[in-house]
PDB file of C-alpha atoms in Angstrom:
ATOM      1  CA  MET Y   1      47.542  62.440  57.399  1.00 45.00           C
ATOM      2  CA  ALA Y   2      45.753  66.083  57.130  1.00 42.00           C
ATOM      3  CA  GLY Y   3      46.300  68.685  59.017  1.00 42.00           C
ATOM      4  CA  VAL Y   4      49.758  67.391  60.625  1.00 47.00           C
ATOM      5  CA  ARG Y   5      53.365  68.019  59.317  1.00 55.00           C
ATOM      6  CA  ALA Y   6      56.593  65.823  59.722  1.00 60.00           C
ATOM      7  CA  PRO Y   7      59.533  67.859  61.519  1.00 68.00           C
ATOM      8  CA  TRP Y   8      62.183  68.765  59.045  1.00 67.00           C
ATOM      9  CA  TRP Y   9      64.549  66.797  60.528  1.00 68.00           C
ATOM     10  CA  ALA Y  10      62.909  63.938  59.408  1.00 70.00           C
ATOM     11  CA  THR Y  11      64.194  64.164  55.895  1.00 84.00           C
ATOM     12  CA  ILE Y  12      67.729  63.694  57.165  1.00 87.00           C
ATOM     13  CA  TYR Y  13      66.733  59.856  57.040  1.00 89.00           C
ATOM     14  CA  VAL Y  14      66.601  60.074  53.257  1.00 91.00           C
ATOM     15  CA  LEU Y  15      69.527  62.467  52.589  1.00 94.00           C
ATOM     16  CA  VAL Y  16      72.019  60.799  54.408  1.00 95.00           C
ATOM     17  CA  PRO Y  17      72.382  58.034  52.031  1.00 96.00           C
ATOM     18  CA  ILE Y  18      71.833  60.770  48.974  1.00 97.00           C
ATOM     19  CA  PHE Y  19      74.834  62.379  50.720  1.00 97.00           C
ATOM     20  CA  SER Y  20      77.170  59.502  50.964  1.00 97.00           C
ATOM     21  CA  GLY Y  21      76.581  58.480  47.492  1.00 97.00           C
ATOM     22  CA  PHE Y  22      77.150  61.873  46.036  1.00 98.00           C
ATOM     23  CA  VAL Y  23      80.382  62.565  48.080  1.00 98.00           C
ATOM     24  CA  TRP Y  24      81.687  59.108  46.616  1.00 98.00           C
ATOM     25  CA  LEU Y  25      80.702  60.040  43.022  1.00 98.00           C
ATOM     26  CA  GLY Y  26      82.133  63.249  43.676  1.00 97.00           C
ATOM     27  CA  MET Y  27      85.387  61.444  44.731  1.00 97.00           C
ATOM     28  CA  LEU Y  28      85.425  59.248  41.869  1.00 97.00           C
ATOM     29  CA  LEU Y  29      84.892  62.100  39.165  1.00 97.00           C
ATOM     30  CA  GLY Y  30      87.747  63.965  40.832  1.00 96.00           C
ATOM     31  CA  MET Y  31      90.197  61.173  40.233  1.00 97.00           C
ATOM     32  CA  LEU Y  32      89.200  59.947  37.079  1.00 96.00           C
ATOM     33  CA  LEU Y  33      89.110  63.505  35.438  1.00 96.00           C
ATOM     34  CA  TRP Y  34      92.660  64.113  37.243  1.00 96.00           C
ATOM     35  CA  TRP Y  35      94.078  61.546  35.546  1.00 95.00           C
ATOM     36  CA  ALA Y  36      92.361  61.682  32.003  1.00 94.00           C
ATOM     37  CA  VAL Y  37      92.405  65.412  32.062  1.00 94.00           C
ATOM     38  CA  GLY Y  38      94.391  66.740  34.002  1.00 90.00           C
ATOM     39  CA  LYS Y  39      97.322  64.067  33.364  1.00 91.00           C
ATOM     40  CA  HIS Y  40      96.355  63.379  29.792  1.00 90.00           C
ATOM     41  CA  LYS Y  41      96.230  59.587  30.504  1.00 92.00           C
ATOM     42  CA  ALA Y  42      99.589  59.347  32.018  1.00 92.00           C
ATOM     43  CA  HIS Y  43     101.221  56.147  32.137  1.00 91.00           C
ATOM     44  CA  LEU Y  44     101.668  57.076  36.342  1.00 91.00           C
ATOM     45  CA  SER Y  45     104.316  55.186  38.399  1.00 90.00           C
ATOM     46  CA  PRO Y  46     102.355  52.513  40.475  1.00 91.00           C
ATOM     47  CA  MET Y  47     100.933  50.925  36.989  1.00 92.00           C
ATOM     48  CA  GLU Y  48     102.230  47.972  35.562  1.00 92.00           C
ATOM     49  CA  PRO Y  49     104.847  48.262  31.764  1.00 91.00           C
ATOM     50  CA  SER Y  50     101.751  47.131  30.008  1.00 90.00           C
ATOM     51  CA  GLN Y  51      98.775  49.169  31.463  1.00 93.00           C
ATOM     52  CA  HIS Y  52      97.157  51.771  30.219  1.00 94.00           C
ATOM     53  CA  ILE Y  53      94.101  52.388  32.312  1.00 95.00           C
ATOM     54  CA  SER Y  54      94.985  53.331  35.687  1.00 95.00           C
ATOM     55  CA  TYR Y  55      93.536  51.483  38.826  1.00 95.00           C
ATOM     56  CA  ILE Y  56      91.258  53.746  41.250  1.00 96.00           C
ATOM     57  CA  SER Y  57      94.331  52.904  43.984  1.00 94.00           C
ATOM     58  CA  ASP Y  58      97.257  54.037  41.334  1.00 94.00           C
ATOM     59  CA  ILE Y  59      95.655  57.625  41.270  1.00 95.00           C
ATOM     60  CA  GLY Y  60      94.880  57.501  45.225  1.00 93.00           C
ATOM     61  CA  ALA Y  61      98.705  56.518  45.511  1.00 92.00           C
ATOM     62  CA  LEU Y  62      99.784  60.076  44.456  1.00 91.00           C
ATOM     63  CA  GLU Y  63      98.953  63.284  45.000  1.00 92.00           C
ATOM     64  CA  LEU Y  64      95.428  62.670  45.472  1.00 94.00           C
ATOM     65  CA  GLN Y  65      96.021  60.463  48.673  1.00 95.00           C
ATOM     66  CA  PRO Y  66      93.876  63.106  50.883  1.00 96.00           C
ATOM     67  CA  LEU Y  67      91.362  63.323  48.758  1.00 96.00           C
ATOM     68  CA  PHE Y  68      90.861  59.374  48.254  1.00 96.00           C
ATOM     69  CA  ILE Y  69      90.975  59.487  52.247  1.00 97.00           C
ATOM     70  CA  SER Y  70      89.007  62.276  53.394  1.00 97.00           C
ATOM     71  CA  MET Y  71      85.971  61.729  50.910  1.00 97.00           C
ATOM     72  CA  GLY Y  72      86.581  57.717  51.179  1.00 97.00           C
ATOM     73  CA  THR Y  73      86.034  58.003  54.939  1.00 97.00           C
ATOM     74  CA  VAL Y  74      82.955  60.156  54.602  1.00 98.00           C
ATOM     75  CA  THR Y  75      81.228  58.322  52.315  1.00 97.00           C
ATOM     76  CA  VAL Y  76      81.567  54.724  54.292  1.00 97.00           C
ATOM     77  CA  VAL Y  77      80.967  56.460  57.872  1.00 97.00           C
ATOM     78  CA  SER Y  78      77.660  58.278  56.742  1.00 96.00           C
ATOM     79  CA  PHE Y  79      76.744  55.057  54.965  1.00 96.00           C
ATOM     80  CA  THR Y  80      77.393  52.613  57.868  1.00 95.00           C
ATOM     81  CA  SER Y  81      75.615  55.322  59.811  1.00 95.00           C
ATOM     82  CA  VAL Y  82      72.474  54.517  57.448  1.00 95.00           C
ATOM     83  CA  PHE Y  83      72.468  50.957  58.619  1.00 95.00           C
ATOM     84  CA  VAL Y  84      72.043  51.682  62.321  1.00 94.00           C
ATOM     85  CA  THR Y  85      69.582  54.125  61.841  1.00 92.00           C
ATOM     86  CA  GLU Y  86      67.729  51.793  59.991  1.00 92.00           C
ATOM     87  CA  ARG Y  87      67.679  49.218  63.225  1.00 91.00           C
ATOM     88  CA  TRP Y  88      66.598  52.037  65.406  1.00 91.00           C
ATOM     89  CA  LEU Y  89      63.816  53.187  63.397  1.00 90.00           C
ATOM     90  CA  ARG Y  90      62.726  49.695  62.877  1.00 89.00           C
ATOM     91  CA  HIS Y  91      62.850  49.212  66.515  1.00 86.00           C
ATOM     92  CA  ARG Y  92      60.465  52.376  66.957  1.00 85.00           C
ATOM     93  CA  GLY Y  93      58.019  51.128  64.126  1.00 83.00           C
ATOM     94  CA  THR Y  94      58.727  54.601  62.263  1.00 84.00           C
ATOM     95  CA  ILE Y  95      59.339  51.752  59.376  1.00 84.00           C
ATOM     96  CA  ALA Y  96      58.130  48.161  59.110  1.00 85.00           C
ATOM     97  CA  ARG Y  97      58.863  46.464  62.050  1.00 87.00           C
ATOM     98  CA  ASN Y  98      60.939  43.727  62.035  1.00 86.00           C
ATOM     99  CA  THR Y  99      58.266  40.358  63.189  1.00 88.00           C
ATOM    100  CA  SER Y 100      61.184  38.085  64.470  1.00 91.00           C
ATOM    101  CA  SER Y 101      64.318  37.682  66.529  1.00 93.00           C
ATOM    102  CA  PHE Y 102      65.671  36.255  62.978  1.00 95.00           C
ATOM    103  CA  GLN Y 103      64.735  39.100  61.059  1.00 93.00           C
ATOM    104  CA  LYS Y 104      66.536  41.142  63.656  1.00 93.00           C
ATOM    105  CA  LEU Y 105      69.748  38.991  64.039  1.00 96.00           C
ATOM    106  CA  LEU Y 106      69.798  39.496  59.765  1.00 95.00           C
ATOM    107  CA  SER Y 107      69.524  43.304  60.412  1.00 94.00           C
ATOM    108  CA  VAL Y 108      72.718  42.955  62.794  1.00 96.00           C
ATOM    109  CA  LEU Y 109      74.591  40.788  60.773  1.00 97.00           C
ATOM    110  CA  ALA Y 110      74.077  43.345  57.587  1.00 96.00           C
ATOM    111  CA  THR Y 111      75.293  46.314  60.099  1.00 96.00           C
ATOM    112  CA  LEU Y 112      78.277  44.399  61.393  1.00 97.00           C
ATOM    113  CA  PHE Y 113      79.616  43.479  57.987  1.00 97.00           C
ATOM    114  CA  ALA Y 114      79.276  47.041  56.481  1.00 97.00           C
ATOM    115  CA  ILE Y 115      81.233  48.102  59.417  1.00 97.00           C
ATOM    116  CA  ALA Y 116      83.698  45.484  58.474  1.00 97.00           C
ATOM    117  CA  GLY Y 117      83.602  47.070  54.415  1.00 97.00           C
ATOM    118  CA  MET Y 118      84.116  50.596  56.216  1.00 97.00           C
ATOM    119  CA  ILE Y 119      87.262  49.381  58.239  1.00 98.00           C
ATOM    120  CA  GLY Y 120      88.572  48.053  54.907  1.00 97.00           C
ATOM    121  CA  LEU Y 121      87.816  51.174  52.691  1.00 97.00           C
ATOM    122  CA  ILE Y 122      89.467  53.479  55.582  1.00 97.00           C
ATOM    123  CA  ILE Y 123      92.605  51.566  55.965  1.00 97.00           C
ATOM    124  CA  LEU Y 124      93.230  50.544  52.106  1.00 95.00           C
ATOM    125  CA  THR Y 125      93.155  54.648  51.284  1.00 96.00           C
ATOM    126  CA  CYS Y 126      95.623  55.048  54.148  1.00 96.00           C
ATOM    127  CA  ARG Y 127      97.546  52.312  53.102  1.00 94.00           C
ATOM    128  CA  ASN Y 128      98.027  53.023  49.363  1.00 92.00           C
ATOM    129  CA  ASN Y 129      99.077  50.325  47.084  1.00 90.00           C
ATOM    130  CA  VAL Y 130     102.881  51.167  46.426  1.00 89.00           C
ATOM    131  CA  ASP Y 131     104.159  51.248  50.091  1.00 89.00           C
ATOM    132  CA  TYR Y 132     101.862  48.710  51.413  1.00 92.00           C
ATOM    133  CA  SER Y 133     100.485  46.824  48.512  1.00 90.00           C
ATOM    134  CA  ASN Y 134      99.661  43.544  50.667  1.00 94.00           C
ATOM    135  CA  VAL Y 135      97.398  45.100  53.027  1.00 95.00           C
ATOM    136  CA  HIS Y 136      96.112  47.291  50.522  1.00 94.00           C
ATOM    137  CA  ASP Y 137      94.907  44.434  48.245  1.00 94.00           C
ATOM    138  CA  ALA Y 138      93.702  42.604  51.645  1.00 96.00           C
ATOM    139  CA  CYS Y 139      91.527  45.877  52.772  1.00 96.00           C
ATOM    140  CA  LEU Y 140      90.194  45.702  48.952  1.00 95.00           C
ATOM    141  CA  VAL Y 141      89.291  42.292  49.655  1.00 95.00           C
ATOM    142  CA  VAL Y 142      87.881  43.029  52.919  1.00 97.00           C
ATOM    143  CA  PHE Y 143      85.982  46.619  51.359  1.00 96.00           C
ATOM    144  CA  ILE Y 144      84.094  44.419  48.576  1.00 95.00           C
ATOM    145  CA  ALA Y 145      82.919  41.495  50.578  1.00 96.00           C
ATOM    146  CA  GLY Y 146      82.042  43.291  53.448  1.00 96.00           C
ATOM    147  CA  TYR Y 147      79.807  45.041  51.299  1.00 96.00           C
ATOM    148  CA  ILE Y 148      78.322  42.460  49.220  1.00 95.00           C
ATOM    149  CA  ILE Y 149      77.761  39.950  52.164  1.00 96.00           C
ATOM    150  CA  SER Y 150      75.867  42.633  54.163  1.00 96.00           C
ATOM    151  CA  ALA Y 151      73.820  43.231  51.286  1.00 95.00           C
ATOM    152  CA  ILE Y 152      73.010  39.625  51.201  1.00 96.00           C
ATOM    153  CA  PHE Y 153      71.802  39.754  54.501  1.00 96.00           C
ATOM    154  CA  VAL Y 154      70.004  42.893  53.823  1.00 95.00           C
ATOM    155  CA  CYS Y 155      67.853  41.408  50.785  1.00 94.00           C
ATOM    156  CA  TRP Y 156      67.350  38.606  53.157  1.00 94.00           C
ATOM    157  CA  GLU Y 157      65.736  40.573  55.977  1.00 94.00           C
ATOM    158  CA  TYR Y 158      63.589  42.390  53.366  1.00 92.00           C
ATOM    159  CA  GLN Y 159      62.640  38.908  51.999  1.00 91.00           C
ATOM    160  CA  ARG Y 160      61.325  38.001  55.163  1.00 90.00           C
ATOM    161  CA  LEU Y 161      59.555  41.081  55.921  1.00 90.00           C
ATOM    162  CA  GLY Y 162      57.854  40.918  52.663  1.00 84.00           C
ATOM    163  CA  PHE Y 163      56.156  37.977  53.722  1.00 83.00           C
ATOM    164  CA  HIS Y 164      54.574  39.689  56.711  1.00 81.00           C
ATOM    165  CA  TYR Y 165      54.148  43.193  54.783  1.00 82.00           C
ATOM    166  CA  ARG Y 166      52.822  42.250  51.201  1.00 79.00           C
ATOM    167  CA  ASP Y 167      51.224  45.591  50.845  1.00 79.00           C
ATOM    168  CA  HIS Y 168      54.600  47.531  51.095  1.00 80.00           C
ATOM    169  CA  ARG Y 169      56.026  48.080  47.957  1.00 84.00           C
ATOM    170  CA  ILE Y 170      59.143  49.787  49.161  1.00 86.00           C
ATOM    171  CA  LEU Y 171      60.450  46.528  50.526  1.00 87.00           C
ATOM    172  CA  ARG Y 172      59.810  44.484  46.775  1.00 88.00           C
ATOM    173  CA  VAL Y 173      61.149  47.411  45.149  1.00 90.00           C
ATOM    174  CA  SER Y 174      64.581  47.454  47.424  1.00 90.00           C
ATOM    175  CA  PHE Y 175      64.603  44.085  47.759  1.00 91.00           C
ATOM    176  CA  TRP Y 176      65.056  43.900  44.455  1.00 93.00           C
ATOM    177  CA  LEU Y 177      67.517  46.764  43.573  1.00 92.00           C
ATOM    178  CA  LYS Y 178      70.031  45.591  46.225  1.00 94.00           C
ATOM    179  CA  LEU Y 179      69.849  42.085  44.818  1.00 94.00           C
ATOM    180  CA  ALA Y 180      70.915  43.400  41.498  1.00 95.00           C
ATOM    181  CA  PHE Y 181      73.939  44.966  43.414  1.00 95.00           C
ATOM    182  CA  ILE Y 182      74.803  41.748  44.659  1.00 95.00           C
ATOM    183  CA  VAL Y 183      74.460  40.291  41.296  1.00 96.00           C
ATOM    184  CA  VAL Y 184      76.113  42.790  39.060  1.00 96.00           C
ATOM    185  CA  GLU Y 185      78.893  43.400  41.570  1.00 94.00           C
ATOM    186  CA  LEU Y 186      79.955  39.999  42.775  1.00 95.00           C
ATOM    187  CA  SER Y 187      80.409  38.887  38.743  1.00 96.00           C
ATOM    188  CA  LEU Y 188      82.862  42.232  38.255  1.00 96.00           C
ATOM    189  CA  ALA Y 189      84.575  41.755  41.081  1.00 95.00           C
ATOM    190  CA  ILE Y 190      85.311  38.127  40.379  1.00 96.00           C
ATOM    191  CA  ALA Y 191      85.970  39.358  36.953  1.00 97.00           C
ATOM    192  CA  PHE Y 192      88.281  42.145  38.549  1.00 96.00           C
ATOM    193  CA  ALA Y 193      90.085  39.618  40.337  1.00 95.00           C
ATOM    194  CA  VAL Y 194      90.475  36.811  37.613  1.00 96.00           C
ATOM    195  CA  LEU Y 195      91.550  39.550  34.788  1.00 96.00           C
ATOM    196  CA  GLY Y 196      94.060  40.979  37.140  1.00 93.00           C
ATOM    197  CA  LYS Y 197      95.818  37.277  38.104  1.00 93.00           C
ATOM    198  CA  GLN Y 198      96.152  37.044  34.100  1.00 95.00           C
ATOM    199  CA  ASP Y 199      98.079  40.434  33.923  1.00 92.00           C
ATOM    200  CA  ARG Y 200      95.147  41.868  31.983  1.00 95.00           C
ATOM    201  CA  TYR Y 201      95.167  44.908  33.599  1.00 94.00           C
ATOM    202  CA  ASN Y 202      93.198  47.250  31.609  1.00 96.00           C
ATOM    203  CA  ALA Y 203      90.085  44.850  31.369  1.00 96.00           C
ATOM    204  CA  ALA Y 204      90.714  44.749  35.171  1.00 96.00           C
ATOM    205  CA  ALA Y 205      90.583  48.407  35.856  1.00 96.00           C
ATOM    206  CA  VAL Y 206      87.796  48.451  33.867  1.00 97.00           C
ATOM    207  CA  CYS Y 207      85.903  46.293  35.966  1.00 96.00           C
ATOM    208  CA  GLU Y 208      87.239  48.038  39.257  1.00 96.00           C
ATOM    209  CA  TRP Y 209      86.087  51.354  38.011  1.00 97.00           C
ATOM    210  CA  ILE Y 210      82.335  50.040  36.688  1.00 97.00           C
ATOM    211  CA  VAL Y 211      82.174  48.429  40.441  1.00 96.00           C
ATOM    212  CA  ALA Y 212      82.863  51.977  42.141  1.00 96.00           C
ATOM    213  CA  PHE Y 213      80.527  53.456  40.461  1.00 97.00           C
ATOM    214  CA  ILE Y 214      77.752  50.863  41.022  1.00 96.00           C
ATOM    215  CA  TYR Y 215      78.345  50.981  44.274  1.00 96.00           C
ATOM    216  CA  THR Y 216      76.799  54.607  44.202  1.00 96.00           C
ATOM    217  CA  PHE Y 217      73.706  53.702  43.348  1.00 95.00           C
ATOM    218  CA  TYR Y 218      73.684  50.761  45.945  1.00 96.00           C
ATOM    219  CA  VAL Y 219      74.029  53.571  48.694  1.00 96.00           C
ATOM    220  CA  TRP Y 220      71.383  55.769  46.856  1.00 96.00           C
ATOM    221  CA  SER Y 221      69.041  52.648  47.146  1.00 94.00           C
ATOM    222  CA  TYR Y 222      68.775  53.111  50.929  1.00 94.00           C
ATOM    223  CA  ALA Y 223      66.839  56.311  50.656  1.00 93.00           C
ATOM    224  CA  ILE Y 224      64.050  54.544  48.977  1.00 91.00           C
ATOM    225  CA  ASP Y 225      63.945  52.627  52.601  1.00 90.00           C
ATOM    226  CA  PHE Y 226      63.587  55.655  54.568  1.00 89.00           C
ATOM    227  CA  ILE Y 227      60.612  56.970  51.946  1.00 86.00           C
ATOM    228  CA  PRO Y 228      57.794  55.900  54.860  1.00 85.00           C
ATOM    229  CA  ALA Y 229      59.946  57.414  57.864  1.00 82.00           C
ATOM    230  CA  VAL Y 230      59.010  60.989  56.839  1.00 81.00           C
ATOM    231  CA  ARG Y 231      55.127  60.506  56.468  1.00 70.00           C
ATOM    232  CA  THR Y 232      53.232  62.561  58.842  1.00 49.00           C
ATOM    233  CA  GLU Y 233      51.461  59.713  60.696  1.00 51.00           C
ATOM    234  CA  HIS Y 234      54.543  59.095  62.456  1.00 50.00           C
ATOM    235  CA  TYR Y 235      54.673  62.768  63.864  1.00 48.00           C
ATOM    236  CA  ALA Y 236      50.904  63.129  64.779  1.00 44.00           C
ATOM    237  CA  SER Y 237      50.437  64.108  68.751  1.00 44.00           C
ATOM    238  CA  LYS Y 238      48.087  61.665  70.638  1.00 46.00           C
ATOM    239  CA  GLU Y 239      45.463  64.134  70.595  1.00 44.00           C
ATOM    240  CA  THR Y 240      45.637  64.775  66.869  1.00 40.00           C
ATOM    241  CA  VAL Y 241      45.186  60.826  66.551  1.00 42.00           C
ATOM    242  CA  VAL Y 242      42.273  60.611  69.226  1.00 45.00           C
ATOM    243  CA  ALA Y 243      40.745  63.938  67.337  1.00 46.00           C
ATOM    244  CA  MET Y 244      41.083  62.150  64.198  1.00 43.00           C
ATOM    245  CA  ALA Y 245      39.503  58.708  65.397  1.00 48.00           C
ATOM    246  CA  GLU Y 246      36.737  60.358  67.089  1.00 56.00           C
ATOM    247  CA  SER Y 247      35.893  62.203  63.504  1.00 54.00           C
ATOM    248  CA  SER Y 248      36.001  59.013  61.692  1.00 52.00           C
ATOM    249  CA  LYS Y 249      33.563  57.340  64.423  1.00 56.00           C
ATOM    250  CA  THR Y 250      31.030  60.602  63.605  1.00 56.00           C
ATOM    251  CA  ALA Y 251      31.392  60.258  60.150  1.00 50.00           C
ATOM    252  CA  SER Y 252      30.580  56.581  60.142  1.00 51.00           C
ATOM    253  CA  ARG Y 253      27.564  57.121  62.447  1.00 55.00           C
ATOM    254  CA  MET Y 254      26.364  59.477  60.336  1.00 57.00           C
ATOM    255  CA  GLY Y 255      26.868  57.183  57.170  1.00 53.00           C
ATOM    256  CA  GLY Y 256      24.522  55.092  58.774  1.00 54.00           C
ATOM    257  CA  TYR Y 257      26.698  52.826  61.061  1.00 50.00           C
ATOM    258  CA  PRO Y 258      25.434  53.249  64.663  1.00 53.00           C
ATOM    259  CA  ASP Y 259      28.521  51.451  66.440  1.00 55.00           C
ATOM    260  CA  GLY Y 260      31.085  53.547  64.452  1.00 49.00           C
ATOM    261  CA  VAL Y 261      34.199  52.553  62.353  1.00 45.00           C
ATOM    262  CA  GLY Y 262      34.296  48.989  63.675  1.00 53.00           C
ATOM    263  CA  GLN Y 263      31.021  48.253  61.844  1.00 53.00           C
ATOM    264  CA  GLU Y 264      31.608  50.262  58.710  1.00 48.00           C
ATOM    265  CA  GLU Y 265      35.194  48.237  58.566  1.00 52.00           C
ATOM    266  CA  ALA Y 266      32.802  44.755  58.986  1.00 56.00           C
ATOM    267  CA  ALA Y 267      30.505  45.796  56.317  1.00 54.00           C
ATOM    268  CA  LEU Y 268      33.113  46.684  53.782  1.00 50.00           C
ATOM    269  CA  GLY Y 269      35.357  43.335  54.625  1.00 57.00           C
ATOM    270  CA  ALA Y 270      32.313  41.354  53.872  1.00 52.00           C
ATOM    271  CA  THR Y 271      31.857  42.983  50.680  1.00 49.00           C
ATOM    272  CA  ASP Y 272      35.508  42.455  49.636  1.00 50.00           C
ATOM    273  CA  GLY Y 273      34.919  39.034  50.945  1.00 49.00           C
ATOM    274  CA  ILE Y 274      31.924  38.450  48.063  1.00 45.00           C
ATOM    275  CA  ARG Y 275      34.149  40.543  45.630  1.00 49.00           C
ATOM    276  CA  GLY Y 276      37.535  38.289  46.061  1.00 49.00           C
ATOM    277  CA  GLN Y 277      40.510  38.177  47.691  1.00 49.00           C
ATOM    278  CA  GLN Y 278      42.471  41.466  48.535  1.00 47.00           C
ATOM    279  CA  PRO Y 279      45.787  41.164  45.788  1.00 42.00           C
ATOM    280  CA  ARG Y 280      49.208  40.249  47.270  1.00 43.00           C
ATOM    281  CA  TYR Y 281      51.924  42.011  47.073  1.00 40.00           C
ATOM    282  CA  PHE Y 282      55.728  41.379  47.362  1.00 38.00           C
TER     283      PHE Y 282
END
C-alpha cells in the first residue's frame, strides 16, 4: 500500500522462527565441533563399547549439558510461541483467517502437541541418558512425536485453508515444506529406533544428527507463514483506507465509469468471463 509503512515490530513475527532455528543450529554445531574437534572424536563415557559416533545425548550428558539445557530450552520456548502467535494473527485476520471451527481446532491441536514436544525436550536435556536413561528416552519420544504430530495438524489446517484461499501461494509452499518434514523426519525417526534396537549405534547416531539438523529447517519454514503479516495494508489507518478508496473511486469515474469502482470491476469481470476462468492455485 503506497504511503503506508508497516511498524518496525511487525518484522518480529518473521524473526522469531529464524532466531529459534539459529539457536538450535548453533547448539548442534557447538556440540558436534566440541566432540569432533575438541575431543578428537573420543569415545565418551556414555557411549556403547562398539559405538564410534556419538549421540547428541552422549555429548549433552557431560560438560556441555548446561549448553544443551539452555539453548535447547530457548529454541523450543521461542518456537512454541510461534504457534500461539499464528493462532492470534489468524483470529485478527492479519494472515489468512480460519474459515471454520474445524480449522481452529486443528490449529489448537497443533499448538498443544508442540507444547508437548517442548516439554519433552526440556526434560530430556535436564535428565541425561546416564543417570536417568529411561526418563531421557521417554522424553525423546515425546519430543520427536510431539512435533511430528503437530506438523501433521498444521498441514491439515493449511490444506483446508488452501481450499478457501487458492490465490495464497504462501500457504501452498508452506504446506509442501511441512509435509516433506513429516515424511522425512518420520522415516528417519523410525530408522533411528530400529537401528538402535539392532545395536547398530553408529548408523542410529547418524540418523539422530540428521533428524536434529532437519528440525532447524522446519522451524525456519514458519518464517514464510508470517510474511503476509508484515505487509503494509494491515497497518494503514482508517483515514488512509478511506482516502485511498475515494481516490480509486475518483480514478474510476475519470476512466469512464460514473458509478465508480463497482461498475469498473463489474466491467472487468465481464471481460474476464469472456476470456475464461481465473487460474486456481493451491
